[in-house]
Amino acid sequence: MIVVIQRVSEASVKIDGRVKAEIGTGLMILLGIEEADSEEDITWLTKKITNLRIFPDENEVMNKSLFDINGEILLISQFTLHASTKKGNRPSYIKAAKPDIAIPMYEKMIVSLESELGKSIGTGEFGADMKVSLVNDGPVTIIMDSKNKV
């Protein structure tokens, strides 16, 4: 799994012109799922995401986690994170998981994050044409790949 994590002061996702979800201070996360991903990847990423110390403390040092600030999460599934651009100019998405694998994994990630945080998170809709808006705070953007844990 690949995630692009952005620290935000606000974020929202619209589908068909209607707001599906919106959050205040927290993390907007783009999630790319590949065929080889497992529940172990979900567990590892959930712990890393929720405990990432990227929010400022009283000295403006990035030293606080989502837990410390009671932050929120907006999770958006994005298969294009697994694009291969090695050949030609049209990206290949061969590594991205097909919906029969990706949808259950996306749903498990939602449950895992909600369970860890102890509250609901905002989500997009798998496969929908979504319009995502955010105010990146910092800016702070972090990319993690669960295949590079060691």
XYZ file of N, CA and C in Angstrom:
450
model
N 0.839 -1.182 0.000
C 0.000 0.000 0.000
C 0.874 1.231 0.000
N 0.438 2.189 -0.757
C 1.097 3.481 -0.765
C 0.099 4.506 -0.241
N 0.595 5.386 0.632
C -0.245 6.488 1.093
C 0.489 7.801 0.889
N -0.266 8.797 0.492
C 0.213 10.175 0.464
C -0.573 10.878 1.559
N 0.147 11.349 2.566
C -0.466 11.952 3.745
C -0.197 13.446 3.704
N -1.251 14.227 3.823
C -1.087 15.680 3.863
C -1.706 16.221 5.143
N -0.901 16.992 5.872
C -1.422 17.655 7.068
C -2.279 18.813 6.587
N -3.525 18.862 7.057
C -4.465 19.865 6.559
C -5.117 20.642 7.705
N -5.529 21.863 7.367
C -6.363 22.621 8.297
C -7.832 22.377 7.967
N -8.086 21.919 6.733
C -9.424 21.501 6.318
C -9.311 20.725 5.011
N -10.276 19.832 4.786
C -10.319 19.065 3.542
C -11.739 18.555 3.334
N -12.085 18.350 2.069
C -13.414 17.827 1.758
C -13.365 17.049 0.450
N -14.377 16.234 0.247
C -14.521 15.503 -1.009
C -15.970 15.642 -1.467
N -16.128 15.989 -2.752
C -17.452 16.110 -3.358
C -17.631 15.024 -4.409
N -18.842 14.502 -4.465
C -19.231 13.547 -5.498
C -20.547 14.045 -6.077
N -20.588 14.184 -7.390
C -21.775 14.715 -8.075
C -22.207 16.068 -7.502
N -21.222 16.903 -7.168
C -21.517 18.249 -6.690
C -21.936 18.350 -5.235
N -22.030 17.214 -4.541
C -22.431 17.220 -3.125
C -21.262 16.817 -2.244
N -21.135 17.474 -1.104
C -20.071 17.140 -0.164
C -20.361 15.763 0.442
N -19.445 14.840 0.220
C -19.560 13.479 0.788
C -18.983 13.458 2.192
N -17.847 14.172 2.376
C -17.199 14.222 3.694
C -16.340 15.470 3.772
N -16.180 15.977 4.992
C -15.290 17.106 5.218
C -14.708 16.998 6.617
N -13.490 17.497 6.756
C -12.820 17.469 8.050
C -12.185 18.828 8.320
N -11.849 19.031 9.579
C -11.064 20.195 9.972
C -9.605 19.774 10.075
N -8.938 20.187 11.129
C -7.523 19.873 11.312
C -7.290 18.368 11.376
N -6.328 17.910 10.591
C -6.017 16.489 10.596
C -5.218 16.084 9.378
N -5.548 14.896 8.843
C -4.811 14.325 7.726
C -5.741 13.975 6.575
N -5.364 14.392 5.380
C -6.035 13.949 4.162
C -5.106 12.902 3.576
N -5.630 11.694 3.390
C -4.806 10.566 2.974
C -5.313 9.993 1.665
N -4.411 9.897 0.688
C -4.682 9.186 -0.552
C -4.114 7.788 -0.373
N -4.912 6.766 -0.677
C -4.526 5.368 -0.449
C -4.515 4.601 -1.758
N -3.358 4.033 -2.093
C -3.227 3.182 -3.270
C -3.024 1.746 -2.840
N -3.853 0.853 -3.350
C -3.821 -0.559 -2.970
C -3.346 -1.383 -4.158
N -2.430 -2.323 -3.887
C -1.970 -3.219 -4.942
C -2.341 -4.653 -4.592
N -2.255 -5.521 -5.583
C -2.663 -6.924 -5.433
C -1.980 -7.615 -4.256
N -0.716 -7.302 -4.006
C 0.065 -8.000 -2.982
C -0.200 -7.506 -1.559
N -1.028 -6.495 -1.379
C -1.274 -5.945 -0.050
C -2.089 -6.896 0.812
N -1.849 -6.804 2.125
C -2.521 -7.698 3.072
C -2.982 -6.908 4.295
N -3.617 -7.618 5.211
C -4.055 -6.978 6.455
C -2.859 -6.520 7.292
N -1.720 -7.154 7.113
C -0.501 -6.724 7.797
C -0.126 -5.304 7.365
N -0.305 -5.006 6.074
C -0.030 -3.656 5.572
C -0.985 -2.646 6.207
N -2.241 -3.030 6.335
C -3.243 -2.155 6.951
C -2.871 -1.847 8.397
N -2.531 -2.878 9.140
C -2.178 -2.712 10.552
C -0.961 -1.811 10.706
N 0.075 -2.057 9.903
C 1.304 -1.257 9.987
C 1.026 0.204 9.656
N 0.321 0.444 8.538
C 0.025 1.821 8.136
C -0.866 2.536 9.145
N -1.848 1.845 9.676
C -2.737 2.459 10.673
C -1.941 2.973 11.857
N -1.045 2.155 12.378
C -0.228 2.570 13.530
C 0.686 3.739 13.164
N 1.324 3.653 11.995
C 2.226 4.727 11.574
C 1.474 6.041 11.373
N 0.345 5.981 10.686
C -0.434 7.187 10.385
C -0.930 7.861 11.659
N -1.533 7.099 12.533
C -2.145 7.692 13.724
C -1.113 8.194 14.735
N 0.094 7.653 14.680
C 1.122 8.067 15.634
C 2.171 9.007 15.045
N 2.037 9.339 13.754
C 2.976 10.266 13.118
C 2.979 11.596 13.860
N 4.129 12.026 14.285
C 4.233 13.284 15.030
C 4.566 14.404 14.055
N 3.519 14.933 13.413
C 3.722 15.979 12.399
C 2.887 17.233 12.663
N 2.326 17.314 13.858
C 1.572 18.506 14.234
C 2.393 19.313 15.237
N 2.321 20.635 15.142
C 3.183 21.470 15.991
C 2.787 21.469 17.466
N 3.821 21.492 18.308
C 3.586 21.653 19.746
C 3.629 23.148 20.079
N 3.673 23.474 21.355
C 3.659 24.873 21.784
C 4.896 25.651 21.325
N 5.952 24.935 20.923
C 7.173 25.577 20.419
C 7.268 25.521 18.897
N 6.147 25.175 18.253
C 6.081 25.066 16.797
C 6.998 23.983 16.228
N 7.288 22.972 17.044
C 8.070 21.811 16.615
C 7.080 20.692 16.285
N 7.287 20.010 15.151
C 6.397 18.897 14.807
C 6.637 17.764 15.798
N 5.761 17.698 16.784
C 5.970 16.782 17.898
C 4.674 16.128 18.375
N 3.551 16.460 17.741
C 2.264 15.920 18.186
C 1.640 15.040 17.102
N 0.877 14.060 17.560
C 0.190 13.129 16.661
C -1.287 13.495 16.549
N -1.989 12.753 15.727
C -3.449 12.921 15.621
C -4.116 12.786 16.983
N -3.642 11.828 17.771
C -4.218 11.619 19.103
C -4.064 12.870 19.962
N -2.883 13.474 19.909
C -2.590 14.637 20.752
C -3.454 15.843 20.416
N -3.835 15.977 19.152
C -4.607 17.163 18.745
C -6.083 16.845 18.504
N -6.466 15.583 18.749
C -7.831 15.127 18.456
C -8.181 15.397 16.981
N -7.217 15.085 16.109
C -7.365 15.363 14.680
C -8.280 14.395 13.962
N -8.609 14.770 12.739
C -9.514 13.988 11.909
C -8.778 13.424 10.696
N -9.433 12.468 10.023
C -8.872 11.868 8.813
C -9.912 11.899 7.705
N -9.441 12.233 6.494
C -10.224 12.058 5.275
C -9.425 11.078 4.418
N -9.990 9.902 4.148
C -9.318 8.833 3.408
C -9.942 8.687 2.027
N -9.095 8.796 0.996
C -9.541 8.711 -0.390
C -8.781 7.590 -1.092
N -9.486 6.662 -1.692
C -8.852 5.599 -2.467
C -8.363 6.185 -3.791
N -7.093 5.868 -4.161
C -6.551 6.411 -5.400
C -5.608 5.410 -6.056
N -6.156 4.651 -7.012
C -5.362 3.617 -7.682
C -4.197 4.193 -8.475
N -4.267 5.457 -8.869
C -3.202 6.043 -9.696
C -1.874 6.174 -8.953
N -1.865 5.972 -7.638
C -0.604 5.996 -6.900
C 0.316 4.859 -7.332
N -0.257 3.831 -7.941
C 0.538 2.690 -8.405
C 0.855 2.781 -9.895
N 0.790 3.966 -10.461
C 1.086 4.159 -11.881
C 2.553 3.858 -12.176
N 2.769 3.164 -13.270
C 4.127 2.949 -13.768
C 4.301 3.847 -14.989
N 5.371 4.627 -14.964
C 5.621 5.564 -16.066
C 6.941 5.252 -16.767
N 7.408 4.012 -16.644
C 8.697 3.633 -17.226
C 8.695 3.684 -18.748
N 7.605 3.244 -19.354
C 7.539 3.197 -20.817
C 6.504 4.187 -21.325
N 6.848 4.882 -22.364
C 5.896 5.770 -23.018
C 5.392 6.886 -22.134
N 4.279 7.479 -22.567
C 3.700 8.612 -21.845
C 2.341 8.314 -21.241
N 1.844 7.113 -21.459
C 0.569 6.729 -20.862
C 0.849 5.800 -19.684
N 0.526 6.225 -18.467
C 0.817 5.399 -17.293
C 0.108 4.043 -17.347
N 0.786 3.048 -16.810
C 0.209 1.721 -16.671
C -0.202 1.527 -15.210
N -1.346 0.934 -15.009
C -1.854 0.715 -13.647
C -1.918 -0.770 -13.322
N -1.052 -1.562 -13.934
C -1.072 -3.009 -13.787
C -0.868 -3.452 -12.339
N -0.124 -2.665 -11.535
C 0.128 -3.035 -10.138
C -1.049 -2.713 -9.222
N -1.924 -1.839 -9.651
C -3.071 -1.467 -8.811
C -4.027 -2.648 -8.695
N -4.524 -2.866 -7.493
C -5.453 -3.975 -7.259
C -6.768 -3.739 -7.990
N -7.338 -4.814 -8.486
C -8.662 -4.770 -9.120
C -9.709 -4.543 -8.026
N -10.875 -4.014 -8.403
C -11.907 -3.702 -7.394
C -12.279 -4.856 -6.467
N -12.282 -6.096 -6.957
C -12.677 -7.214 -6.084
C -11.702 -7.405 -4.920
N -10.483 -6.948 -5.064
C -9.501 -6.985 -3.975
C -9.429 -5.625 -3.281
N -9.406 -4.565 -4.067
C -9.198 -3.219 -3.523
C -10.341 -2.738 -2.637
N -11.573 -2.988 -3.035
C -12.711 -2.488 -2.237
C -12.711 -3.068 -0.825
N -12.604 -4.403 -0.659
C -12.561 -4.928 0.719
C -11.354 -4.414 1.517
N -10.212 -4.220 0.849
C -9.036 -3.699 1.551
C -9.255 -2.243 1.977
N -9.862 -1.449 1.107
C -10.184 -0.059 1.433
C -11.136 -0.019 2.635
N -12.144 -0.864 2.615
C -13.105 -0.909 3.722
C -12.436 -1.360 5.019
N -11.506 -2.294 4.935
C -10.773 -2.734 6.131
C -9.884 -1.612 6.658
N -9.318 -0.828 5.762
C -8.482 0.306 6.190
C -9.334 1.332 6.938
N -10.531 1.581 6.437
C -11.447 2.502 7.113
C -11.732 2.016 8.530
N -12.101 0.753 8.657
C -12.420 0.164 9.966
C -11.202 0.228 10.886
N -10.030 -0.069 10.345
C -8.807 -0.066 11.143
C -8.502 1.338 11.684
N -8.587 2.344 10.823
C -8.325 3.716 11.262
C -9.366 4.185 12.278
N -10.633 3.870 12.031
C -11.690 4.275 12.971
C -11.511 3.584 14.319
N -11.153 2.318 14.297
C -10.940 1.579 15.537
C -9.766 2.161 16.318
N -8.685 2.465 15.621
C -7.488 3.010 16.271
C -7.769 4.400 16.851
N -8.473 5.240 16.086
C -8.756 6.608 16.544
C -9.904 6.687 17.549
N -10.789 5.692 17.493
C -11.950 5.707 18.376
C -13.048 6.640 17.908
N -13.046 6.942 16.600
C -14.094 7.795 16.033
C -14.153 7.578 14.526
N -15.227 8.059 13.924
C -15.420 7.926 12.479
C -14.436 8.803 11.722
N -14.138 8.368 10.501
C -13.308 9.180 9.616
C -14.133 9.533 8.384
N -13.698 10.566 7.666
C -14.331 10.924 6.406
C -13.752 10.054 5.298
N -14.582 9.728 4.320
C -14.120 8.904 3.209
C -14.687 9.399 1.892
N -14.014 8.992 0.844
C -14.552 9.187 -0.490
C -15.428 7.988 -0.820
N -15.605 7.742 -2.105
C -16.386 6.589 -2.555
C -15.563 5.869 -3.616
N -15.262 4.611 -3.362
C -14.408 3.849 -4.259
C -14.948 3.897 -5.685
N -14.095 4.260 -6.620
C -14.448 4.264 -8.040
C -15.227 5.479 -8.520
N -15.614 6.354 -7.622
C -16.397 7.535 -8.014
C -15.482 8.621 -8.573
N -16.066 9.521 -9.357
C -15.367 10.721 -9.813
C -15.472 11.725 -8.671
N -14.365 11.937 -7.976
C -14.374 12.768 -6.779
C -13.618 14.064 -7.015
N -14.071 15.099 -6.359
C -13.393 16.393 -6.353
C -12.911 16.620 -4.921
N -11.599 16.573 -4.744
C -11.010 16.697 -3.416
C -10.431 18.099 -3.255
N -10.784 18.749 -2.165
C -10.248 20.075 -1.844
C -9.550 19.991 -0.500
N -8.457 20.734 -0.375
C -7.758 20.729 0.903
C -6.910 21.970 1.047
N -6.641 22.288 2.292
C -5.680 23.334 2.609
C -4.539 22.618 3.313
N -3.431 22.426 2.580
C -2.269 21.740 3.119
C -1.594 22.687 4.098
N -1.493 22.257 5.343
C -0.967 23.085 6.418
C 0.531 22.852 6.552
N 1.314 23.839 6.219
C 2.768 23.738 6.356
C 3.513 24.303 5.166
N 3.481 23.696 4.023
C 2.844 22.420 3.702
C 3.629 21.230 4.266
N 2.883 20.214 4.673
C 3.478 18.960 5.126
C 2.840 17.842 4.313
N 3.672 17.114 3.570
C 3.227 15.986 2.768
C 4.228 14.853 2.953
N 3.718 13.673 3.282
C 4.569 12.512 3.538
C 4.048 11.339 2.720
N 4.974 10.613 2.103
C 4.622 9.435 1.318
C 5.170 8.216 2.042
N 4.317 7.209 2.221
C 4.747 5.945 2.840
C 4.320 4.780 1.970
N 5.177 3.777 1.912
C 4.900 2.547 1.199
C 5.066 1.409 2.193
N 4.004 0.643 2.416
C 4.065 -0.436 3.404
C 5.049 -1.530 3.007
N 5.503 -1.521 1.766
C 6.503 -2.503 1.332
C 7.913 -2.060 1.721
N 8.059 -0.852 2.231
C 9.365 -0.334 2.668
C 9.364 -0.097 4.172
N 8.972 -1.104 4.930
C 8.874 -0.979 6.386
C 10.221 -1.095 7.084
N 11.129 -1.780 6.468
C 12.397 -2.095 7.146
C 13.463 -1.096 6.796
